[in-house]
Amino acid sequence: MFLFNSILGLSPENIEILKDSFLPLMRGVLAYTIPLSLLSFFIGLVLAVVTALFRISGISVLSGIARVYVSLIRGTPLLVQLFIVYFGLGNLGIEFLKFEPFTGALIAFSLNTGAYASETIRASILSVNKGQWEAASSIGMSYMQSLRRVILPQATRVSIPPLSNSFIGLVKETSLASTILVSEMFRKAQEIVATTYTPLLIYMEAAAIYWAICFILSIIQGGIENKLNRYV
C-alpha cells in the first residue's frame, strides 16, 4: 500500500489537497460547466433544426446559406471559433460585440453545436421513408403539418443516439472556455494547480469528475434509447 501511494503521490498532504480542491471544482461544474453545456446545446439544437430545414427546403438561397454556415464551422477548430467570437469581434470597437467570457463561450459553442447537429437532424429527417410524406399528404396535411406530426417524431428517435453523444462531447469541450477565463471546472483546476504545484494530482481529479459526469449522461442516454425503442 505504501508503494502504491508512493507511485501515485498520495501522501497525506496530497490527499488533503484532493479534499480541499473537490468543492471548488464542483462549484465550477455547477456554476459554469453544466449551465454552459445545457444552454449551448439547447440554442444549438434550435439552430440545427432551422439549418437542417434550410438544407432540405429546395430553396437554393436558404440551402446555400446553410451549406456555407455548416462548412465554415466544420472546417475550423472550435478553439479558433471561440477566439474569434471573444477576442476578434471584441477588437472591432463595436460595443455590443464585446462579450463577457461566459456569453462569448455560449455563442461559440452554440454555433458549433448547431452546425454539427444540423447534419444529424438532416440525415434523420431524410431517413424517414418518403411514403410517410405521401401518406400525410394524402390525408390533407400541409408540408409543415406533415413535418411536425409525422416526420419529426420519427426522426427524433433516429437522432437521439448521435445527439446524445454530441452533448456528452460538448460537456468535455467546455473546458476550452478556460482559455477565455470562464471559471468552469478546468479553469478552477488551473487556478488550484497554480497554488498547490500538483498538476498531475489536480488534473487527474478533474478528469475523474469529467468521466463521472459523462458516465451518468451515458446511463441517461441508454434509458432514453430503451424507452424509445419500445415503440419500434
PDB file of C-alpha atoms in Angstrom:
ATOM      1  CA  MET A   1       0.000   0.000   0.000  1.00  0.00           C
ATOM      2  CA  PHE A   2       2.875   2.332   0.823  1.00  0.00           C
ATOM      3  CA  LEU A   3       4.456   1.596  -2.572  1.00  0.00           C
ATOM      4  CA  PHE A   4       1.097   2.183  -4.325  1.00  0.00           C
ATOM      5  CA  ASN A   5       0.611   5.508  -2.563  1.00  0.00           C
ATOM      6  CA  SER A   6       4.200   6.489  -3.332  1.00  0.00           C
ATOM      7  CA  ILE A   7       3.728   5.788  -7.060  1.00  0.00           C
ATOM      8  CA  LEU A   8       0.549   7.882  -7.203  1.00  0.00           C
ATOM      9  CA  GLY A   9       1.952  10.535  -4.912  1.00  0.00           C
ATOM     10  CA  LEU A  10      -0.925  10.034  -2.474  1.00  0.00           C
ATOM     11  CA  SER A  11       0.789  11.292   0.635  1.00  0.00           C
ATOM     12  CA  PRO A  12      -1.395  12.589   3.474  1.00  0.00           C
ATOM     13  CA  GLU A  13      -0.662  16.094   2.179  1.00  0.00           C
ATOM     14  CA  ASN A  14      -1.839  15.183  -1.333  1.00  0.00           C
ATOM     15  CA  ILE A  15      -4.989  13.547  -0.011  1.00  0.00           C
ATOM     16  CA  GLU A  16      -5.730  16.777   1.846  1.00  0.00           C
ATOM     17  CA  ILE A  17      -5.160  18.752  -1.377  1.00  0.00           C
ATOM     18  CA  LEU A  18      -7.637  16.492  -3.203  1.00  0.00           C
ATOM     19  CA  LYS A  19     -10.246  17.040  -0.499  1.00  0.00           C
ATOM     20  CA  ASP A  20      -9.741  20.802  -0.459  1.00  0.00           C
ATOM     21  CA  SER A  21      -9.906  21.078  -4.266  1.00  0.00           C
ATOM     22  CA  PHE A  22     -13.039  18.970  -4.717  1.00  0.00           C
ATOM     23  CA  LEU A  23     -15.565  21.633  -3.708  1.00  0.00           C
ATOM     24  CA  PRO A  24     -14.032  24.418  -5.861  1.00  0.00           C
ATOM     25  CA  LEU A  25     -14.011  22.046  -8.833  1.00  0.00           C
ATOM     26  CA  MET A  26     -17.640  21.093  -8.251  1.00  0.00           C
ATOM     27  CA  ARG A  27     -18.600  24.757  -7.958  1.00  0.00           C
ATOM     28  CA  GLY A  28     -17.065  25.230 -11.385  1.00  0.00           C
ATOM     29  CA  VAL A  29     -19.149  22.312 -12.663  1.00  0.00           C
ATOM     30  CA  LEU A  30     -22.426  23.530 -11.202  1.00  0.00           C
ATOM     31  CA  ALA A  31     -21.958  27.244 -11.876  1.00  0.00           C
ATOM     32  CA  TYR A  32     -20.455  27.114 -15.353  1.00  0.00           C
ATOM     33  CA  THR A  33     -19.763  23.710 -16.947  1.00  0.00           C
ATOM     34  CA  ILE A  34     -23.299  22.309 -16.722  1.00  0.00           C
ATOM     35  CA  PRO A  35     -25.177  25.589 -17.454  1.00  0.00           C
ATOM     36  CA  LEU A  36     -22.851  26.349 -20.384  1.00  0.00           C
ATOM     37  CA  SER A  37     -23.358  22.840 -21.782  1.00  0.00           C
ATOM     38  CA  LEU A  38     -27.153  22.897 -21.416  1.00  0.00           C
ATOM     39  CA  LEU A  39     -27.660  26.405 -22.807  1.00  0.00           C
ATOM     40  CA  SER A  40     -25.259  25.854 -25.716  1.00  0.00           C
ATOM     41  CA  PHE A  41     -26.913  22.559 -26.601  1.00  0.00           C
ATOM     42  CA  PHE A  42     -30.450  23.979 -26.455  1.00  0.00           C
ATOM     43  CA  ILE A  43     -29.586  27.027 -28.584  1.00  0.00           C
ATOM     44  CA  GLY A  44     -27.526  24.820 -30.877  1.00  0.00           C
ATOM     45  CA  LEU A  45     -30.464  22.456 -31.383  1.00  0.00           C
ATOM     46  CA  VAL A  46     -32.708  25.339 -32.409  1.00  0.00           C
ATOM     47  CA  LEU A  47     -30.059  26.474 -34.904  1.00  0.00           C
ATOM     48  CA  ALA A  48     -29.619  22.881 -36.056  1.00  0.00           C
ATOM     49  CA  VAL A  49     -33.317  22.345 -36.796  1.00  0.00           C
ATOM     50  CA  VAL A  50     -33.514  25.625 -38.744  1.00  0.00           C
ATOM     51  CA  THR A  51     -30.315  24.828 -40.649  1.00  0.00           C
ATOM     52  CA  ALA A  52     -31.464  21.283 -41.456  1.00  0.00           C
ATOM     53  CA  LEU A  53     -34.799  22.563 -42.756  1.00  0.00           C
ATOM     54  CA  PHE A  54     -32.967  25.139 -44.881  1.00  0.00           C
ATOM     55  CA  ARG A  55     -30.795  22.367 -46.334  1.00  0.00           C
ATOM     56  CA  ILE A  56     -33.772  20.217 -47.375  1.00  0.00           C
ATOM     57  CA  SER A  57     -36.044  23.116 -48.355  1.00  0.00           C
ATOM     58  CA  GLY A  58     -35.135  23.002 -52.024  1.00  0.00           C
ATOM     59  CA  ILE A  59     -34.790  26.804 -51.989  1.00  0.00           C
ATOM     60  CA  SER A  60     -31.312  27.490 -53.341  1.00  0.00           C
ATOM     61  CA  VAL A  61     -30.709  30.685 -51.333  1.00  0.00           C
ATOM     62  CA  LEU A  62     -31.647  29.108 -47.991  1.00  0.00           C
ATOM     63  CA  SER A  63     -29.824  25.901 -48.794  1.00  0.00           C
ATOM     64  CA  GLY A  64     -26.736  27.870 -49.821  1.00  0.00           C
ATOM     65  CA  ILE A  65     -26.699  29.879 -46.582  1.00  0.00           C
ATOM     66  CA  ALA A  66     -26.983  26.687 -44.548  1.00  0.00           C
ATOM     67  CA  ARG A  67     -24.206  24.977 -46.535  1.00  0.00           C
ATOM     68  CA  VAL A  68     -21.808  27.894 -46.039  1.00  0.00           C
ATOM     69  CA  TYR A  69     -22.565  28.055 -42.291  1.00  0.00           C
ATOM     70  CA  VAL A  70     -22.003  24.325 -41.803  1.00  0.00           C
ATOM     71  CA  SER A  71     -18.874  24.341 -43.960  1.00  0.00           C
ATOM     72  CA  LEU A  72     -17.308  27.256 -42.054  1.00  0.00           C
ATOM     73  CA  ILE A  73     -17.974  25.735 -38.648  1.00  0.00           C
ATOM     74  CA  ARG A  74     -16.969  22.194 -39.560  1.00  0.00           C
ATOM     75  CA  GLY A  75     -13.870  23.409 -41.374  1.00  0.00           C
ATOM     76  CA  THR A  76     -12.381  25.421 -38.496  1.00  0.00           C
ATOM     77  CA  PRO A  77     -11.277  24.378 -34.983  1.00  0.00           C
ATOM     78  CA  LEU A  78     -13.612  25.142 -32.093  1.00  0.00           C
ATOM     79  CA  LEU A  79     -10.806  26.933 -30.252  1.00  0.00           C
ATOM     80  CA  VAL A  80     -10.331  29.283 -33.207  1.00  0.00           C
ATOM     81  CA  GLN A  81     -14.086  29.974 -33.300  1.00  0.00           C
ATOM     82  CA  LEU A  82     -14.011  30.729 -29.583  1.00  0.00           C
ATOM     83  CA  PHE A  83     -11.152  33.208 -30.007  1.00  0.00           C
ATOM     84  CA  ILE A  84     -12.812  34.894 -32.995  1.00  0.00           C
ATOM     85  CA  VAL A  85     -16.054  35.435 -31.078  1.00  0.00           C
ATOM     86  CA  TYR A  86     -14.437  36.640 -27.853  1.00  0.00           C
ATOM     87  CA  PHE A  87     -11.216  38.363 -28.895  1.00  0.00           C
ATOM     88  CA  GLY A  88     -11.775  39.035 -32.600  1.00  0.00           C
ATOM     89  CA  LEU A  89     -15.237  40.599 -32.525  1.00  0.00           C
ATOM     90  CA  GLY A  90     -14.431  42.455 -29.323  1.00  0.00           C
ATOM     91  CA  ASN A  91     -11.463  44.095 -31.064  1.00  0.00           C
ATOM     92  CA  LEU A  92     -13.652  45.715 -33.728  1.00  0.00           C
ATOM     93  CA  GLY A  93     -14.511  48.554 -31.364  1.00  0.00           C
ATOM     94  CA  ILE A  94     -18.262  47.916 -31.567  1.00  0.00           C
ATOM     95  CA  GLU A  95     -19.668  47.955 -28.054  1.00  0.00           C
ATOM     96  CA  PHE A  96     -22.381  45.309 -28.436  1.00  0.00           C
ATOM     97  CA  LEU A  97     -19.812  42.860 -29.871  1.00  0.00           C
ATOM     98  CA  LYS A  98     -17.730  43.000 -26.680  1.00  0.00           C
ATOM     99  CA  PHE A  99     -18.952  39.928 -24.847  1.00  0.00           C
ATOM    100  CA  GLU A 100     -18.445  38.735 -21.308  1.00  0.00           C
ATOM    101  CA  PRO A 101     -16.423  35.478 -21.191  1.00  0.00           C
ATOM    102  CA  PHE A 102     -19.471  33.300 -20.487  1.00  0.00           C
ATOM    103  CA  THR A 103     -21.516  34.965 -23.247  1.00  0.00           C
ATOM    104  CA  GLY A 104     -18.681  34.620 -25.752  1.00  0.00           C
ATOM    105  CA  ALA A 105     -18.292  30.933 -24.912  1.00  0.00           C
ATOM    106  CA  LEU A 106     -22.054  30.423 -25.160  1.00  0.00           C
ATOM    107  CA  ILE A 107     -22.186  31.960 -28.649  1.00  0.00           C
ATOM    108  CA  ALA A 108     -19.204  29.966 -29.929  1.00  0.00           C
ATOM    109  CA  PHE A 109     -20.380  26.632 -28.517  1.00  0.00           C
ATOM    110  CA  SER A 110     -23.947  27.212 -29.743  1.00  0.00           C
ATOM    111  CA  LEU A 111     -22.798  27.979 -33.290  1.00  0.00           C
ATOM    112  CA  ASN A 112     -20.522  24.938 -33.276  1.00  0.00           C
ATOM    113  CA  THR A 113     -23.216  22.623 -31.907  1.00  0.00           C
ATOM    114  CA  GLY A 114     -25.777  23.975 -34.367  1.00  0.00           C
ATOM    115  CA  ALA A 115     -23.612  23.174 -37.384  1.00  0.00           C
ATOM    116  CA  TYR A 116     -22.741  19.619 -36.363  1.00  0.00           C
ATOM    117  CA  ALA A 117     -26.198  18.760 -35.019  1.00  0.00           C
ATOM    118  CA  SER A 118     -27.840  20.087 -38.191  1.00  0.00           C
ATOM    119  CA  GLU A 119     -26.218  17.308 -40.198  1.00  0.00           C
ATOM    120  CA  THR A 120     -27.505  14.735 -37.711  1.00  0.00           C
ATOM    121  CA  ILE A 121     -31.031  16.139 -37.863  1.00  0.00           C
ATOM    122  CA  ARG A 122     -30.953  16.458 -41.646  1.00  0.00           C
ATOM    123  CA  ALA A 123     -29.862  12.834 -42.006  1.00  0.00           C
ATOM    124  CA  SER A 124     -32.554  11.731 -39.534  1.00  0.00           C
ATOM    125  CA  ILE A 125     -35.288  13.542 -41.488  1.00  0.00           C
ATOM    126  CA  LEU A 126     -34.075  12.089 -44.784  1.00  0.00           C
ATOM    127  CA  SER A 127     -34.003   8.599 -43.235  1.00  0.00           C
ATOM    128  CA  VAL A 128     -37.796   8.639 -42.849  1.00  0.00           C
ATOM    129  CA  ASN A 129     -39.403   6.749 -45.716  1.00  0.00           C
ATOM    130  CA  LYS A 130     -40.814   9.011 -48.441  1.00  0.00           C
ATOM    131  CA  GLY A 131     -44.043   7.054 -48.190  1.00  0.00           C
ATOM    132  CA  GLN A 132     -44.641   8.780 -44.849  1.00  0.00           C
ATOM    133  CA  TRP A 133     -44.670  12.162 -46.603  1.00  0.00           C
ATOM    134  CA  GLU A 134     -47.044  10.823 -49.232  1.00  0.00           C
ATOM    135  CA  ALA A 135     -49.352   9.271 -46.636  1.00  0.00           C
ATOM    136  CA  ALA A 136     -49.524  12.525 -44.675  1.00  0.00           C
ATOM    137  CA  SER A 137     -50.209  14.492 -47.850  1.00  0.00           C
ATOM    138  CA  SER A 138     -52.938  12.065 -48.913  1.00  0.00           C
ATOM    139  CA  ILE A 139     -54.982  12.833 -45.796  1.00  0.00           C
ATOM    140  CA  GLY A 140     -54.775  16.571 -46.387  1.00  0.00           C
ATOM    141  CA  MET A 141     -51.783  17.572 -44.234  1.00  0.00           C
ATOM    142  CA  SER A 142     -49.715  20.557 -45.312  1.00  0.00           C
ATOM    143  CA  TYR A 143     -45.918  20.379 -45.529  1.00  0.00           C
ATOM    144  CA  MET A 144     -45.460  21.845 -42.042  1.00  0.00           C
ATOM    145  CA  GLN A 145     -48.176  19.616 -40.549  1.00  0.00           C
ATOM    146  CA  SER A 146     -46.555  16.554 -42.108  1.00  0.00           C
ATOM    147  CA  LEU A 147     -43.184  17.610 -40.775  1.00  0.00           C
ATOM    148  CA  ARG A 148     -44.427  18.355 -37.264  1.00  0.00           C
ATOM    149  CA  ARG A 149     -46.849  15.460 -36.772  1.00  0.00           C
ATOM    150  CA  VAL A 150     -45.355  12.650 -38.842  1.00  0.00           C
ATOM    151  CA  ILE A 151     -41.746  13.162 -39.875  1.00  0.00           C
ATOM    152  CA  LEU A 152     -40.078  14.862 -36.897  1.00  0.00           C
ATOM    153  CA  PRO A 153     -41.371  12.357 -34.284  1.00  0.00           C
ATOM    154  CA  GLN A 154     -39.831   9.521 -36.311  1.00  0.00           C
ATOM    155  CA  ALA A 155     -36.641  11.481 -37.000  1.00  0.00           C
ATOM    156  CA  THR A 156     -36.286  12.255 -33.296  1.00  0.00           C
ATOM    157  CA  ARG A 157     -35.915   8.581 -32.398  1.00  0.00           C
ATOM    158  CA  VAL A 158     -33.194   8.168 -35.018  1.00  0.00           C
ATOM    159  CA  SER A 159     -31.322  11.293 -33.926  1.00  0.00           C
ATOM    160  CA  ILE A 160     -31.307  10.677 -30.159  1.00  0.00           C
ATOM    161  CA  PRO A 161     -28.132   8.492 -30.016  1.00  0.00           C
ATOM    162  CA  PRO A 162     -25.872  10.797 -32.079  1.00  0.00           C
ATOM    163  CA  LEU A 163     -27.256  13.947 -30.457  1.00  0.00           C
ATOM    164  CA  SER A 164     -26.690  12.438 -27.010  1.00  0.00           C
ATOM    165  CA  ASN A 165     -23.110  11.704 -27.980  1.00  0.00           C
ATOM    166  CA  SER A 166     -22.769  15.291 -29.182  1.00  0.00           C
ATOM    167  CA  PHE A 167     -23.966  16.584 -25.816  1.00  0.00           C
ATOM    168  CA  ILE A 168     -21.519  14.381 -23.937  1.00  0.00           C
ATOM    169  CA  GLY A 169     -18.759  15.690 -26.201  1.00  0.00           C
ATOM    170  CA  LEU A 170     -19.911  19.262 -25.564  1.00  0.00           C
ATOM    171  CA  VAL A 171     -19.591  18.799 -21.796  1.00  0.00           C
ATOM    172  CA  LYS A 172     -15.920  17.953 -22.281  1.00  0.00           C
ATOM    173  CA  GLU A 173     -15.365  20.703 -24.848  1.00  0.00           C
ATOM    174  CA  THR A 174     -16.494  23.365 -22.358  1.00  0.00           C
ATOM    175  CA  SER A 175     -13.007  23.004 -20.872  1.00  0.00           C
ATOM    176  CA  LEU A 176     -11.847  25.172 -23.803  1.00  0.00           C
ATOM    177  CA  ALA A 177     -13.777  28.055 -22.240  1.00  0.00           C
ATOM    178  CA  SER A 178     -10.967  28.245 -19.688  1.00  0.00           C
ATOM    179  CA  THR A 179      -8.863  29.915 -22.401  1.00  0.00           C
ATOM    180  CA  ILE A 180     -11.110  32.987 -22.269  1.00  0.00           C
ATOM    181  CA  LEU A 181     -11.260  32.978 -18.466  1.00  0.00           C
ATOM    182  CA  VAL A 182     -14.658  31.332 -17.935  1.00  0.00           C
ATOM    183  CA  SER A 183     -14.443  29.899 -14.419  1.00  0.00           C
ATOM    184  CA  GLU A 184     -15.641  26.415 -15.360  1.00  0.00           C
ATOM    185  CA  MET A 185     -14.114  23.312 -13.823  1.00  0.00           C
ATOM    186  CA  PHE A 186     -10.910  23.147 -15.834  1.00  0.00           C
ATOM    187  CA  ARG A 187     -10.182  26.818 -15.162  1.00  0.00           C
ATOM    188  CA  LYS A 188     -10.669  26.126 -11.460  1.00  0.00           C
ATOM    189  CA  ALA A 189      -8.240  23.209 -11.774  1.00  0.00           C
ATOM    190  CA  GLN A 190      -5.646  25.507 -13.379  1.00  0.00           C
ATOM    191  CA  GLU A 191      -6.055  28.024 -10.548  1.00  0.00           C
ATOM    192  CA  ILE A 192      -5.602  25.298  -7.930  1.00  0.00           C
ATOM    193  CA  VAL A 193      -2.504  23.951  -9.693  1.00  0.00           C
ATOM    194  CA  ALA A 194      -1.021  27.460  -9.674  1.00  0.00           C
ATOM    195  CA  THR A 195      -1.131  27.464  -5.862  1.00  0.00           C
ATOM    196  CA  THR A 196      -0.509  23.794  -4.984  1.00  0.00           C
ATOM    197  CA  TYR A 197       2.020  22.890  -7.723  1.00  0.00           C
ATOM    198  CA  THR A 198       0.455  19.447  -8.101  1.00  0.00           C
ATOM    199  CA  PRO A 199      -0.641  19.333 -11.774  1.00  0.00           C
ATOM    200  CA  LEU A 200      -0.866  15.544 -12.113  1.00  0.00           C
ATOM    201  CA  LEU A 201      -2.983  15.204  -8.992  1.00  0.00           C
ATOM    202  CA  ILE A 202      -5.440  18.025  -9.731  1.00  0.00           C
ATOM    203  CA  TYR A 203      -5.804  17.315 -13.442  1.00  0.00           C
ATOM    204  CA  MET A 204      -6.463  13.651 -12.696  1.00  0.00           C
ATOM    205  CA  GLU A 205      -9.132  14.709 -10.212  1.00  0.00           C
ATOM    206  CA  ALA A 206     -10.687  16.972 -12.862  1.00  0.00           C
ATOM    207  CA  ALA A 207     -10.536  14.120 -15.388  1.00  0.00           C
ATOM    208  CA  ALA A 208     -12.283  11.821 -12.899  1.00  0.00           C
ATOM    209  CA  ILE A 209     -15.097  14.349 -12.444  1.00  0.00           C
ATOM    210  CA  TYR A 210     -15.497  14.740 -16.218  1.00  0.00           C
ATOM    211  CA  TRP A 211     -15.612  10.955 -16.540  1.00  0.00           C
ATOM    212  CA  ALA A 212     -18.247  10.663 -13.777  1.00  0.00           C
ATOM    213  CA  ILE A 213     -20.447  13.289 -15.450  1.00  0.00           C
ATOM    214  CA  CYS A 214     -20.147  11.596 -18.849  1.00  0.00           C
ATOM    215  CA  PHE A 215     -20.815   8.185 -17.312  1.00  0.00           C
ATOM    216  CA  ILE A 216     -24.040   9.441 -15.736  1.00  0.00           C
ATOM    217  CA  LEU A 217     -25.070  11.044 -19.026  1.00  0.00           C
ATOM    218  CA  SER A 218     -24.374   7.759 -20.840  1.00  0.00           C
ATOM    219  CA  ILE A 219     -26.694   5.921 -18.452  1.00  0.00           C
ATOM    220  CA  ILE A 220     -29.420   8.531 -19.037  1.00  0.00           C
ATOM    221  CA  GLN A 221     -28.868   8.210 -22.797  1.00  0.00           C
ATOM    222  CA  GLY A 222     -29.271   4.433 -22.603  1.00  0.00           C
ATOM    223  CA  GLY A 223     -32.516   4.794 -20.657  1.00  0.00           C
ATOM    224  CA  ILE A 224     -33.958   7.223 -23.207  1.00  0.00           C
ATOM    225  CA  GLU A 225     -32.979   4.947 -26.104  1.00  0.00           C
ATOM    226  CA  ASN A 226     -34.540   1.901 -24.439  1.00  0.00           C
ATOM    227  CA  LYS A 227     -37.770   3.814 -23.819  1.00  0.00           C
ATOM    228  CA  LEU A 228     -37.962   4.981 -27.445  1.00  0.00           C
ATOM    229  CA  ASN A 229     -37.158   1.515 -28.780  1.00  0.00           C
ATOM    230  CA  ARG A 230     -40.250   0.111 -27.038  1.00  0.00           C
ATOM    231  CA  TYR A 231     -42.392   1.784 -29.684  1.00  0.00           C
ATOM    232  CA  VAL A 232     -40.467   0.417 -32.651  1.00  0.00           C
TER     233      VAL A 232
END
